[in-house]
Every structure is written in structure tokens, then in C-alpha cells.
Coordinates of C-alpha atoms and ligand atoms in Angstrom, one line a residue:
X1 CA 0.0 0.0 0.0
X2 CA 1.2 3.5 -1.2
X3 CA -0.5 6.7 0.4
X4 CA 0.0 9.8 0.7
X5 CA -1.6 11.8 3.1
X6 CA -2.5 15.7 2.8
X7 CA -3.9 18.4 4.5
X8 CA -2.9 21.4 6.6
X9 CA -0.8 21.3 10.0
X10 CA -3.0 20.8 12.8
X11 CA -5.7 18.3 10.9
X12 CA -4.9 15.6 12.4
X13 CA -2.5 14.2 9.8
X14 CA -0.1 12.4 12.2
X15 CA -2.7 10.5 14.4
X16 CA -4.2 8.9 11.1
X17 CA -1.3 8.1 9.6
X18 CA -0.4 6.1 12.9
X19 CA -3.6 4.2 12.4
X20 CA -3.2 3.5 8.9
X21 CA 0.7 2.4 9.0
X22 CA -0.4 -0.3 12.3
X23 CA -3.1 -1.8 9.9
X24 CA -0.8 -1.8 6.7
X25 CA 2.1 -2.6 8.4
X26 CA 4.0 0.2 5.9
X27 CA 6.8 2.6 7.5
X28 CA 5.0 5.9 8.1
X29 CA 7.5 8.8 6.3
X30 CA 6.6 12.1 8.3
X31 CA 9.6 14.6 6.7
X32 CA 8.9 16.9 9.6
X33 CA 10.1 14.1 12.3
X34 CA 13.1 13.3 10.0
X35 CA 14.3 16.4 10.0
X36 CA 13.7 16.6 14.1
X37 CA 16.0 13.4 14.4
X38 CA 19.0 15.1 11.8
X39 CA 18.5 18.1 14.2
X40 CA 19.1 16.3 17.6
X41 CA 22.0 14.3 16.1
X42 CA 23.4 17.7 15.7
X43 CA 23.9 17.1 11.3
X44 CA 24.4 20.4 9.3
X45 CA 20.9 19.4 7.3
X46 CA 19.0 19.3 10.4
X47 CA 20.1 22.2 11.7
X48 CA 19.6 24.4 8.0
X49 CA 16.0 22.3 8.1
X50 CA 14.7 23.4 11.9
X51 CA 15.7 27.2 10.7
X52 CA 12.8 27.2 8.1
X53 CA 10.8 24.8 10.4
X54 CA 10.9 27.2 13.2
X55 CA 10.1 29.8 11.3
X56 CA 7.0 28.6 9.6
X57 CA 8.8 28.4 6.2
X58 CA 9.3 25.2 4.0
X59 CA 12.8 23.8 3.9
X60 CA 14.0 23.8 0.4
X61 CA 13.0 21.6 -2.4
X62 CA 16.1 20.0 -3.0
X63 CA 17.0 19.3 1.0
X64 CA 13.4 17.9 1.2
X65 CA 13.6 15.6 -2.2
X66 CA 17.0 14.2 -1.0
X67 CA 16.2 13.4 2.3
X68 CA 12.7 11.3 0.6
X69 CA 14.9 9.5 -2.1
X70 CA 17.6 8.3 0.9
X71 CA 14.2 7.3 3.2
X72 CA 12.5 5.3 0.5
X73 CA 16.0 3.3 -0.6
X74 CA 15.4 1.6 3.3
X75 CA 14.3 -2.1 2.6
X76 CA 10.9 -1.1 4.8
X77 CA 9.4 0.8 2.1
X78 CA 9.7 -1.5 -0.6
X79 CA 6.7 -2.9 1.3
X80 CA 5.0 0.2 0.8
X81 CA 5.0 3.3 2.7
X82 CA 2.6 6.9 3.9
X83 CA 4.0 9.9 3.4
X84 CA 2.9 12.3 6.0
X85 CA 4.3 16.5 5.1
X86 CA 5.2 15.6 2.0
X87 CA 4.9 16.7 -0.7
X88 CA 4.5 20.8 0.3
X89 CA 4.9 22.1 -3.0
X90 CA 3.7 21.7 -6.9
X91 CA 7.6 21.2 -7.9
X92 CA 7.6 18.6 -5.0
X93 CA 5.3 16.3 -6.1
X94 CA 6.1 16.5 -9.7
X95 CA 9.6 15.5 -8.4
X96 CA 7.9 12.5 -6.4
X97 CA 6.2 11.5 -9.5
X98 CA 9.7 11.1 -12.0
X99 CA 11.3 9.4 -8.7
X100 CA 7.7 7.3 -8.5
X101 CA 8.4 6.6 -11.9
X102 CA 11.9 5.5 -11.4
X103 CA 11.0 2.9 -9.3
X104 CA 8.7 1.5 -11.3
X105 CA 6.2 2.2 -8.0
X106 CA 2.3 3.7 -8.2
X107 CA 0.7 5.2 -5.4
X108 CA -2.6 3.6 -4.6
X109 CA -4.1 6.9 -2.8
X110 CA -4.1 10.5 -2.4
X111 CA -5.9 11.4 0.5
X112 CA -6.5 15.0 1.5
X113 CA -8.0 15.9 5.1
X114 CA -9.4 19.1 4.8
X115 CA -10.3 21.0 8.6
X116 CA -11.2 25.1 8.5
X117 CA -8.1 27.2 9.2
X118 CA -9.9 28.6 12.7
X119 CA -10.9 25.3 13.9
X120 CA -6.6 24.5 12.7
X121 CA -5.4 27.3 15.1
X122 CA -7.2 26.6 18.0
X123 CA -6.0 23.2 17.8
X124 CA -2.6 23.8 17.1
X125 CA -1.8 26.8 19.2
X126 CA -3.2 24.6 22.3
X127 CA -1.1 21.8 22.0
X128 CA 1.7 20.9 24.4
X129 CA 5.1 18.2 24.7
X130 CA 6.6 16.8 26.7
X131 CA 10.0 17.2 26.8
X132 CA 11.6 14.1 27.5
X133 CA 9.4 12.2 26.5
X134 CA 7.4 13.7 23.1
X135 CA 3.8 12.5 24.8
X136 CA 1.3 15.3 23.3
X137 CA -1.6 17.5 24.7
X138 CA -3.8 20.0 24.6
X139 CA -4.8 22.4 27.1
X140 CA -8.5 22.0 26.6
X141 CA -9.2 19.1 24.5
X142 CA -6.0 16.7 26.1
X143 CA -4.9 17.9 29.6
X144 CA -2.6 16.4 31.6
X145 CA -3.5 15.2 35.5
X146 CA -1.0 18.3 37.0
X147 CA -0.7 21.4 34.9
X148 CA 2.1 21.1 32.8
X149 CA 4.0 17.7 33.7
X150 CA 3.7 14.8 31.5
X151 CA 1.7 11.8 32.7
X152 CA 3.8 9.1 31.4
X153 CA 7.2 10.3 32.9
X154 CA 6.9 13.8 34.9
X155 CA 8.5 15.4 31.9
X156 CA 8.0 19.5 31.5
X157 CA 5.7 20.1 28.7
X158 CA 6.5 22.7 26.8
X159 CA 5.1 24.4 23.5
X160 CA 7.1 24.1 20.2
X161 CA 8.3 27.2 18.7
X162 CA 6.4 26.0 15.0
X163 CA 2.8 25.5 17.7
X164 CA 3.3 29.2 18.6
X165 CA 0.0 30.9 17.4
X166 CA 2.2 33.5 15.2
X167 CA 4.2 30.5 13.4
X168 CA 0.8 29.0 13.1
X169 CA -0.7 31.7 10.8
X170 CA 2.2 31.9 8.8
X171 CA 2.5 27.7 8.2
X172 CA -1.6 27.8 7.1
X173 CA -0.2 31.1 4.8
X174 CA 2.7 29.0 3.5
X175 CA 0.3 25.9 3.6
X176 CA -2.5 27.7 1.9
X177 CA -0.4 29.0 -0.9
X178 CA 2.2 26.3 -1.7
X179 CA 0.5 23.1 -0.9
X180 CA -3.2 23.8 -1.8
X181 CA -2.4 23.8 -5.2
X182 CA -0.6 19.9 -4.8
X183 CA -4.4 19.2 -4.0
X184 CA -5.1 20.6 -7.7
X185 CA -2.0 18.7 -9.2
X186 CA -3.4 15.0 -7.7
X187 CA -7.1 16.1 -8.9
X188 CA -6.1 16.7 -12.5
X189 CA -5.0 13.4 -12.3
X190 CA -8.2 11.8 -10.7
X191 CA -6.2 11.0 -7.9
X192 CA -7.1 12.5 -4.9
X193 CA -9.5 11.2 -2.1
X194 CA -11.0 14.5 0.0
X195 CA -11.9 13.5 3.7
X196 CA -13.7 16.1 6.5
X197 CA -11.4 16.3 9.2
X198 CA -13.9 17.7 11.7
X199 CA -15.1 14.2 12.5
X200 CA -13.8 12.5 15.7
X201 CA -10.6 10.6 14.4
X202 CA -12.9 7.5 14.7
X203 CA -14.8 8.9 11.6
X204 CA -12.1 9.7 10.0
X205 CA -10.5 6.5 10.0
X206 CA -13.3 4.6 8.7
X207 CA -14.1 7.2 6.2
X208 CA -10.1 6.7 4.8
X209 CA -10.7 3.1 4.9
X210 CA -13.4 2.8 3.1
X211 CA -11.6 4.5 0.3
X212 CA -8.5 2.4 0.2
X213 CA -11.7 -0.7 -0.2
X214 CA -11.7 -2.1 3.1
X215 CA -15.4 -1.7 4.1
X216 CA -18.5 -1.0 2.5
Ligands
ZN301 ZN1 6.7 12.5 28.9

């Protein structure tokens, strides 16, 4: 199974691609969490990527491209894969397609979650981490038993400078004007599968796997 999953930051991208990779059993590809590891084993890329990151921007096309074609040469993803961030840009996914192409490889879905950018904000400008251990919350919809400490370990959680309600209205700009349009590329090619992702994540789930033809 090859997806790729779309939609802006804050729809609730990451807990459906969790869902989806468990029931494939297909390596979930999040760019934005590869570029986190390079960062905290201190390599140059990471630390040129979390720049951009932290300031809302996208890291450059050919940083981004590189760091997919290295992740998909791992034997996991021969199996298949979901690609979770990626791609951000028109020139992105036409790249994806030539490398697609390449491999002699075709995707089986494009699915889009699509969530208002209001609804986006409040969720994303809420959301808290723990420190130590990455655990995440919200401080309505997810609170932790003590103000600010992580259940699982007592880690401090903290708010990440790209969850800062500022950066937040400048990724939905960035996302808004560079990876809308990847939602126009994948529908001129009949590709693209267009999910509400205001339903509980329940709904959502269902609703994605009822596209990729496993229920009726
Ligand atoms: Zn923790």
C-alpha cells in the first residue's frame, strides 16, 4: 500500500497516519520528524531544516527531495510506505512522480483531510510536549493530570516554537499558498481522495478506509 496523506498542520495528519501504518504494516515517512531526528544528532541538514521549520517556512525543495529519495531506498518501504508533510509544493510532487516513476512504483491513494483554518489554530496553538518524552496535549481538549508535567514520565511540557499561534498563521499562509495547489495537481490526475477532518478521528479513520476498499 502507497498513500500519501495531505492536509494542513493541525488536521490531524499524524494520528491517522499512525492508524493506517499499524493496519498496513507500511513505514510511516513524516519529513517533519526526520528532520527533528537530523536536528538532535546535531547534522548540518538538520540544523539548515529546523531554521525554516521554526520559522513557519518550508525547507527547500532540493533538502526535502533528498532526504525522501535516501528514506525510501530503506528495505521497509519497498513494502510500501505513507508519506505524512510531504509533498509541500507543486515542484515537490512533480519530483515525487519522475522518482515514483523510477521505481517503477504507483501510489494507490491520495488522501486530503481538509479541517477550516480557525478550527486548525485553535488546535494547534493549544497543543503541548513533553520534553523528555514527546507525549502530546492539549490544554482544553487533552490535559494532563497536573498542569504542565507529562503523565507518562513527569517530563515538562512545553510548546514548540512551529505550535506558537504566530508560526501557526504563517505555516496555514505557506500551507494555503504552496501546498493547496498539490491538491489541484493530484485532482487533475483523478487522484485525490477528500476526507472532513472535523469528524472525531474515529470517523475519519473509517471514512479513509473505506476509500482504500476495506469496508463497504
Ligand atoms: Zn513524557
Amino acid at each position: 500500500m502507497r498513500i500519501i496523506l495531505l492536509g494542513p498542520p493541525g488536521a490531524g495528519k499524524g494520528t491517522e497516519a499512525e492508524l493506517l501504518v499499524k493496519h498496513y504494516h507500511i513505514p510511516h515517512i513524516s519529513t517533519g520528524n526526520i528532520f527533528r531526528a537530523l536536528y538532535k544528532d546535531n547534522t548540518t541538514v538538520g540544523k539548515i531544516a529546523k531554521e525554516y521549520i521554526d520559522r513557519g517556512q518550508l525547507v527547500p525543495d532540493d533538502i526535502t527531495n533528498e532526504i525522501v529519495r535516501n528514506r525510501l531506498n530503506h528495505a521497509d518501504a519497498k513494502k510500501g510506505f505513507l508519506f505524512d508533510g510531504y509533498p509541500r509544493n507543486v515542484d515537490q510532487a512533480a519530483w515525487f512522480d519522475e522518482l515514483l516513476i523510477q521505481k517503477e512504483w504507483k501510489l494507490d491513494a491520495v488522501i486530503n483531510i481538509y479541517v477550516p483554518d480557525e478550527v486548525l489554530i485553535e488546535r494547534i496553538s493549544g497543543r503541548r510536549v513533553c520534553e523528555s518524552c514527546g507525549a502530546v496535549y492539549h490544554v482544553t481538549n487533552k490535559k494532563p493530570n497536573v498542569e504542565g508535567i507529562c503523565d507518562v514520565d513527569g517530563g515538562k511540557l512545553i510548546q514548540r516554537a512551529d505550535d506558537m499561534e504566530e508560526t501557526v498563521q504563517r505555516r496555514l499562509r505557506v500551507y494555503n499558498e504552496q501546498t493547496e495547489p498539490v491538491i489541484g495537481y493530484y485532482q487533475n490526475k483523478g487522484a485525490i481522495v477528500m476526507i472532513d477532518g472535523t469528524q472525531s478521528i474515529k470517523e475519519v479513520d473509517t471514512a479513509i478506509k473505506k476509500v482504500l476498499g476495506e469496508m463497504n
